[in-house]
JSON list of C-alpha atoms in Angstrom, two decimals:
[
{"chain": "Y", "resi": 57, "resn": "GLN", "atom": "CA", "xyz": [136.27, -25.26, 340.14]},
{"chain": "Y", "resi": 58, "resn": "GLU", "atom": "CA", "xyz": [132.64, -26.19, 339.78]},
{"chain": "Y", "resi": 59, "resn": "HIS", "atom": "CA", "xyz": [130.15, -23.36, 339.65]},
{"chain": "Y", "resi": 60, "resn": "LEU", "atom": "CA", "xyz": [126.59, -22.46, 338.75]},
{"chain": "Y", "resi": 61, "resn": "THR", "atom": "CA", "xyz": [125.55, -19.23, 337.03]},
{"chain": "Y", "resi": 62, "resn": "GLU", "atom": "CA", "xyz": [121.99, -17.96, 336.91]},
{"chain": "Y", "resi": 63, "resn": "SER", "atom": "CA", "xyz": [120.55, -15.71, 334.21]},
{"chain": "Y", "resi": 64, "resn": "GLY", "atom": "CA", "xyz": [117.18, -14.54, 332.93]},
{"chain": "Y", "resi": 65, "resn": "GLY", "atom": "CA", "xyz": [115.92, -12.53, 335.88]},
{"chain": "Y", "resi": 66, "resn": "GLY", "atom": "CA", "xyz": [114.44, -9.06, 335.69]},
{"chain": "Y", "resi": 67, "resn": "THR", "atom": "CA", "xyz": [111.42, -6.90, 336.42]},
{"chain": "Y", "resi": 68, "resn": "VAL", "atom": "CA", "xyz": [108.05, -7.88, 335.00]},
{"chain": "Y", "resi": 69, "resn": "GLN", "atom": "CA", "xyz": [104.39, -7.18, 335.66]},
{"chain": "Y", "resi": 70, "resn": "THR", "atom": "CA", "xyz": [101.82, -9.41, 337.29]},
{"chain": "Y", "resi": 71, "resn": "GLY", "atom": "CA", "xyz": [100.79, -12.19, 334.92]},
{"chain": "Y", "resi": 72, "resn": "ASP", "atom": "CA", "xyz": [103.98, -12.06, 332.86]},
{"chain": "Y", "resi": 73, "resn": "SER", "atom": "CA", "xyz": [106.46, -14.89, 332.34]},
{"chain": "Y", "resi": 74, "resn": "LEU", "atom": "CA", "xyz": [110.18, -15.29, 332.90]},
{"chain": "Y", "resi": 75, "resn": "ARG", "atom": "CA", "xyz": [112.61, -18.06, 332.07]},
{"chain": "Y", "resi": 76, "resn": "LEU", "atom": "CA", "xyz": [115.51, -18.53, 334.45]},
{"chain": "Y", "resi": 77, "resn": "SER", "atom": "CA", "xyz": [118.56, -20.48, 333.34]},
{"chain": "Y", "resi": 78, "resn": "CYS", "atom": "CA", "xyz": [121.37, -21.96, 335.40]},
{"chain": "Y", "resi": 79, "resn": "LEU", "atom": "CA", "xyz": [124.48, -22.75, 333.42]},
{"chain": "Y", "resi": 80, "resn": "THR", "atom": "CA", "xyz": [126.62, -25.40, 335.08]},
{"chain": "Y", "resi": 81, "resn": "SER", "atom": "CA", "xyz": [130.37, -25.71, 334.72]},
{"chain": "Y", "resi": 82, "resn": "SER", "atom": "CA", "xyz": [130.21, -29.47, 334.20]},
{"chain": "Y", "resi": 83, "resn": "ARG", "atom": "CA", "xyz": [127.91, -31.98, 332.55]},
{"chain": "Y", "resi": 84, "resn": "THR", "atom": "CA", "xyz": [128.31, -34.05, 335.72]},
{"chain": "Y", "resi": 85, "resn": "PHE", "atom": "CA", "xyz": [125.70, -31.82, 337.35]},
{"chain": "Y", "resi": 86, "resn": "MET", "atom": "CA", "xyz": [123.12, -33.20, 334.92]},
{"chain": "Y", "resi": 87, "resn": "ARG", "atom": "CA", "xyz": [123.27, -36.52, 336.81]},
{"chain": "Y", "resi": 88, "resn": "TYR", "atom": "CA", "xyz": [122.54, -34.99, 340.21]},
{"chain": "Y", "resi": 89, "resn": "PRO", "atom": "CA", "xyz": [119.39, -33.51, 341.72]},
{"chain": "Y", "resi": 90, "resn": "MET", "atom": "CA", "xyz": [119.14, -29.80, 341.07]},
{"chain": "Y", "resi": 91, "resn": "ALA", "atom": "CA", "xyz": [116.76, -27.20, 342.36]},
{"chain": "Y", "resi": 92, "resn": "TRP", "atom": "CA", "xyz": [115.68, -23.60, 342.52]},
{"chain": "Y", "resi": 93, "resn": "PHE", "atom": "CA", "xyz": [115.32, -21.79, 345.83]},
{"chain": "Y", "resi": 94, "resn": "ARG", "atom": "CA", "xyz": [114.36, -18.18, 346.44]},
{"chain": "Y", "resi": 95, "resn": "GLN", "atom": "CA", "xyz": [114.76, -15.59, 349.15]},
{"chain": "Y", "resi": 96, "resn": "ALA", "atom": "CA", "xyz": [112.55, -12.55, 349.53]},
{"chain": "Y", "resi": 97, "resn": "PRO", "atom": "CA", "xyz": [113.73, -9.50, 351.50]},
{"chain": "Y", "resi": 98, "resn": "GLY", "atom": "CA", "xyz": [113.53, -10.15, 355.23]},
{"chain": "Y", "resi": 99, "resn": "LYS", "atom": "CA", "xyz": [112.59, -13.80, 354.76]},
{"chain": "Y", "resi": 100, "resn": "GLN", "atom": "CA", "xyz": [114.40, -17.11, 354.87]},
{"chain": "Y", "resi": 101, "resn": "ARG", "atom": "CA", "xyz": [115.39, -18.86, 351.69]},
{"chain": "Y", "resi": 102, "resn": "GLU", "atom": "CA", "xyz": [112.70, -21.30, 350.57]},
{"chain": "Y", "resi": 103, "resn": "PHE", "atom": "CA", "xyz": [112.41, -24.22, 348.20]},
{"chain": "Y", "resi": 104, "resn": "VAL", "atom": "CA", "xyz": [110.72, -23.59, 344.84]},
{"chain": "Y", "resi": 105, "resn": "ALA", "atom": "CA", "xyz": [111.29, -26.58, 342.55]},
{"chain": "Y", "resi": 106, "resn": "ALA", "atom": "CA", "xyz": [113.60, -29.54, 342.08]},
{"chain": "Y", "resi": 107, "resn": "THR", "atom": "CA", "xyz": [114.35, -32.20, 339.52]},
{"chain": "Y", "resi": 108, "resn": "GLY", "atom": "CA", "xyz": [115.99, -35.57, 339.82]},
{"chain": "Y", "resi": 109, "resn": "PHE", "atom": "CA", "xyz": [117.86, -37.56, 337.20]},
{"chain": "Y", "resi": 110, "resn": "THR", "atom": "CA", "xyz": [114.78, -38.33, 335.12]},
{"chain": "Y", "resi": 111, "resn": "PRO", "atom": "CA", "xyz": [112.40, -35.67, 333.71]},
{"chain": "Y", "resi": 112, "resn": "ASP", "atom": "CA", "xyz": [109.40, -37.14, 335.52]},
{"chain": "Y", "resi": 113, "resn": "ASN", "atom": "CA", "xyz": [111.04, -36.82, 338.92]},
{"chain": "Y", "resi": 114, "resn": "THR", "atom": "CA", "xyz": [110.14, -33.22, 339.76]},
{"chain": "Y", "resi": 115, "resn": "TYR", "atom": "CA", "xyz": [108.87, -31.49, 342.87]},
{"chain": "Y", "resi": 116, "resn": "TYR", "atom": "CA", "xyz": [107.33, -28.07, 343.46]},
{"chain": "Y", "resi": 117, "resn": "THR", "atom": "CA", "xyz": [106.31, -25.95, 346.35]},
{"chain": "Y", "resi": 118, "resn": "ASP", "atom": "CA", "xyz": [102.53, -25.50, 346.46]},
{"chain": "Y", "resi": 119, "resn": "SER", "atom": "CA", "xyz": [102.61, -21.90, 345.21]},
{"chain": "Y", "resi": 120, "resn": "ALA", "atom": "CA", "xyz": [104.62, -22.93, 342.15]},
{"chain": "Y", "resi": 121, "resn": "LYS", "atom": "CA", "xyz": [102.51, -25.90, 341.07]},
{"chain": "Y", "resi": 122, "resn": "GLY", "atom": "CA", "xyz": [100.73, -25.24, 337.80]},
{"chain": "Y", "resi": 123, "resn": "ARG", "atom": "CA", "xyz": [102.70, -22.05, 337.13]},
{"chain": "Y", "resi": 124, "resn": "PHE", "atom": "CA", "xyz": [106.39, -23.03, 337.19]},
{"chain": "Y", "resi": 125, "resn": "THR", "atom": "CA", "xyz": [108.15, -25.79, 335.29]},
{"chain": "Y", "resi": 126, "resn": "ILE", "atom": "CA", "xyz": [111.64, -27.04, 336.08]},
{"chain": "Y", "resi": 127, "resn": "SER", "atom": "CA", "xyz": [113.62, -28.84, 333.40]},
{"chain": "Y", "resi": 128, "resn": "ARG", "atom": "CA", "xyz": [117.13, -29.59, 332.18]},
{"chain": "Y", "resi": 129, "resn": "ASN", "atom": "CA", "xyz": [118.84, -29.05, 328.87]},
{"chain": "Y", "resi": 130, "resn": "ASN", "atom": "CA", "xyz": [121.47, -31.76, 329.13]},
{"chain": "Y", "resi": 131, "resn": "ASP", "atom": "CA", "xyz": [123.15, -30.78, 325.86]},
{"chain": "Y", "resi": 132, "resn": "LYS", "atom": "CA", "xyz": [123.77, -27.31, 327.27]},
{"chain": "Y", "resi": 133, "resn": "SER", "atom": "CA", "xyz": [124.39, -28.45, 330.87]},
{"chain": "Y", "resi": 134, "resn": "THR", "atom": "CA", "xyz": [121.67, -26.03, 331.94]},
{"chain": "Y", "resi": 135, "resn": "LEU", "atom": "CA", "xyz": [118.87, -26.08, 334.47]},
{"chain": "Y", "resi": 136, "resn": "ILE", "atom": "CA", "xyz": [115.77, -24.09, 333.55]},
{"chain": "Y", "resi": 137, "resn": "LEU", "atom": "CA", "xyz": [112.85, -22.64, 335.48]},
{"chain": "Y", "resi": 138, "resn": "GLN", "atom": "CA", "xyz": [109.96, -21.47, 333.34]},
{"chain": "Y", "resi": 139, "resn": "MET", "atom": "CA", "xyz": [107.77, -19.17, 335.41]},
{"chain": "Y", "resi": 140, "resn": "ASN", "atom": "CA", "xyz": [104.33, -18.21, 334.15]},
{"chain": "Y", "resi": 141, "resn": "SER", "atom": "CA", "xyz": [101.51, -16.15, 335.66]},
{"chain": "Y", "resi": 142, "resn": "LEU", "atom": "CA", "xyz": [103.95, -14.36, 337.94]},
{"chain": "Y", "resi": 143, "resn": "ARG", "atom": "CA", "xyz": [102.64, -12.66, 341.07]},
{"chain": "Y", "resi": 144, "resn": "PRO", "atom": "CA", "xyz": [104.12, -9.92, 343.27]},
{"chain": "Y", "resi": 145, "resn": "GLU", "atom": "CA", "xyz": [104.74, -12.54, 345.97]},
{"chain": "Y", "resi": 146, "resn": "ASP", "atom": "CA", "xyz": [107.14, -14.28, 343.57]},
{"chain": "Y", "resi": 147, "resn": "THR", "atom": "CA", "xyz": [109.49, -11.33, 343.97]},
{"chain": "Y", "resi": 148, "resn": "ALA", "atom": "CA", "xyz": [112.75, -12.68, 345.37]},
{"chain": "Y", "resi": 149, "resn": "LYS", "atom": "CA", "xyz": [116.33, -13.53, 344.62]},
{"chain": "Y", "resi": 150, "resn": "TYR", "atom": "CA", "xyz": [116.36, -16.93, 342.94]},
{"chain": "Y", "resi": 151, "resn": "PHE", "atom": "CA", "xyz": [119.18, -19.39, 343.50]},
{"chain": "Y", "resi": 152, "resn": "CYS", "atom": "CA", "xyz": [120.18, -22.45, 341.50]},
{"chain": "Y", "resi": 153, "resn": "ALA", "atom": "CA", "xyz": [121.50, -25.36, 343.55]},
{"chain": "Y", "resi": 154, "resn": "ALA", "atom": "CA", "xyz": [122.91, -28.82, 342.90]},
{"chain": "Y", "resi": 155, "resn": "GLN", "atom": "CA", "xyz": [123.51, -31.91, 344.99]},
{"chain": "Y", "resi": 156, "resn": "SER", "atom": "CA", "xyz": [126.51, -34.20, 344.62]},
{"chain": "Y", "resi": 157, "resn": "THR", "atom": "CA", "xyz": [124.88, -37.59, 345.10]},
{"chain": "Y", "resi": 158, "resn": "PHE", "atom": "CA", "xyz": [123.18, -39.67, 342.42]},
{"chain": "Y", "resi": 159, "resn": "TYR", "atom": "CA", "xyz": [119.67, -40.93, 343.19]},
{"chain": "Y", "resi": 160, "resn": "HIS", "atom": "CA", "xyz": [117.68, -43.35, 341.04]},
{"chain": "Y", "resi": 161, "resn": "SER", "atom": "CA", "xyz": [114.38, -41.95, 342.28]},
{"chain": "Y", "resi": 162, "resn": "SER", "atom": "CA", "xyz": [113.36, -39.99, 345.36]},
{"chain": "Y", "resi": 163, "resn": "PHE", "atom": "CA", "xyz": [115.80, -37.58, 346.98]},
{"chain": "Y", "resi": 164, "resn": "PRO", "atom": "CA", "xyz": [115.78, -34.90, 349.72]},
{"chain": "Y", "resi": 165, "resn": "TYR", "atom": "CA", "xyz": [114.57, -32.19, 347.37]},
{"chain": "Y", "resi": 166, "resn": "ALA", "atom": "CA", "xyz": [113.66, -29.43, 349.84]},
{"chain": "Y", "resi": 167, "resn": "ASP", "atom": "CA", "xyz": [116.56, -29.82, 352.26]},
{"chain": "Y", "resi": 168, "resn": "GLU", "atom": "CA", "xyz": [119.01, -26.98, 351.67]},
{"chain": "Y", "resi": 169, "resn": "SER", "atom": "CA", "xyz": [121.81, -28.86, 353.42]},
{"chain": "Y", "resi": 170, "resn": "SER", "atom": "CA", "xyz": [121.61, -31.57, 350.72]},
{"chain": "Y", "resi": 171, "resn": "TYR", "atom": "CA", "xyz": [122.70, -29.06, 348.08]},
{"chain": "Y", "resi": 172, "resn": "HIS", "atom": "CA", "xyz": [126.44, -28.54, 347.98]},
{"chain": "Y", "resi": 173, "resn": "PHE", "atom": "CA", "xyz": [126.72, -26.17, 345.03]},
{"chain": "Y", "resi": 174, "resn": "TRP", "atom": "CA", "xyz": [124.96, -22.82, 344.80]},
{"chain": "Y", "resi": 175, "resn": "GLY", "atom": "CA", "xyz": [124.81, -20.00, 342.32]},
{"chain": "Y", "resi": 176, "resn": "GLN", "atom": "CA", "xyz": [125.10, -16.34, 343.28]},
{"chain": "Y", "resi": 177, "resn": "GLY", "atom": "CA", "xyz": [121.41, -15.75, 342.73]},
{"chain": "Y", "resi": 178, "resn": "ILE", "atom": "CA", "xyz": [119.44, -13.55, 340.38]},
{"chain": "Y", "resi": 179, "resn": "GLN", "atom": "CA", "xyz": [116.73, -11.02, 341.14]},
{"chain": "Y", "resi": 180, "resn": "VAL", "atom": "CA", "xyz": [113.15, -11.44, 339.99]},
{"chain": "Y", "resi": 181, "resn": "THR", "atom": "CA", "xyz": [110.79, -8.55, 340.64]},
{"chain": "Y", "resi": 182, "resn": "VAL", "atom": "CA", "xyz": [107.09, -8.71, 339.86]},
{"chain": "Y", "resi": 183, "resn": "SER", "atom": "CA", "xyz": [105.22, -5.42, 340.00]},
{"chain": "Y", "resi": 184, "resn": "SER", "atom": "CA", "xyz": [101.49, -5.19, 340.61]}
]
């Protein structure tokens, strides 16, 4: 059974960095769009960042631009989210997600319904 497993969360202070990893159960996921979403307490889950098949095909929510970087390690079948200059408003449970359709270029990166595989989520807490 295919699955995604997040790691790397924790509690940090404002301005610190964290590196989230999402280990996939199959290298097949490395061909599909993958993304990070997050959900803060009392709020709806929101899009953070996504990557397509090629490294230059990435998308970010406005608050993540310039601070977060999404990438893949294809050899390790892992999706990564490098988060720098963390802020208290980044506090949330972060979810890794994967689609199951191959796209050569653009894809529905922020549409949750396009992602058919989800991890259990991992907590990130940023204290002020």
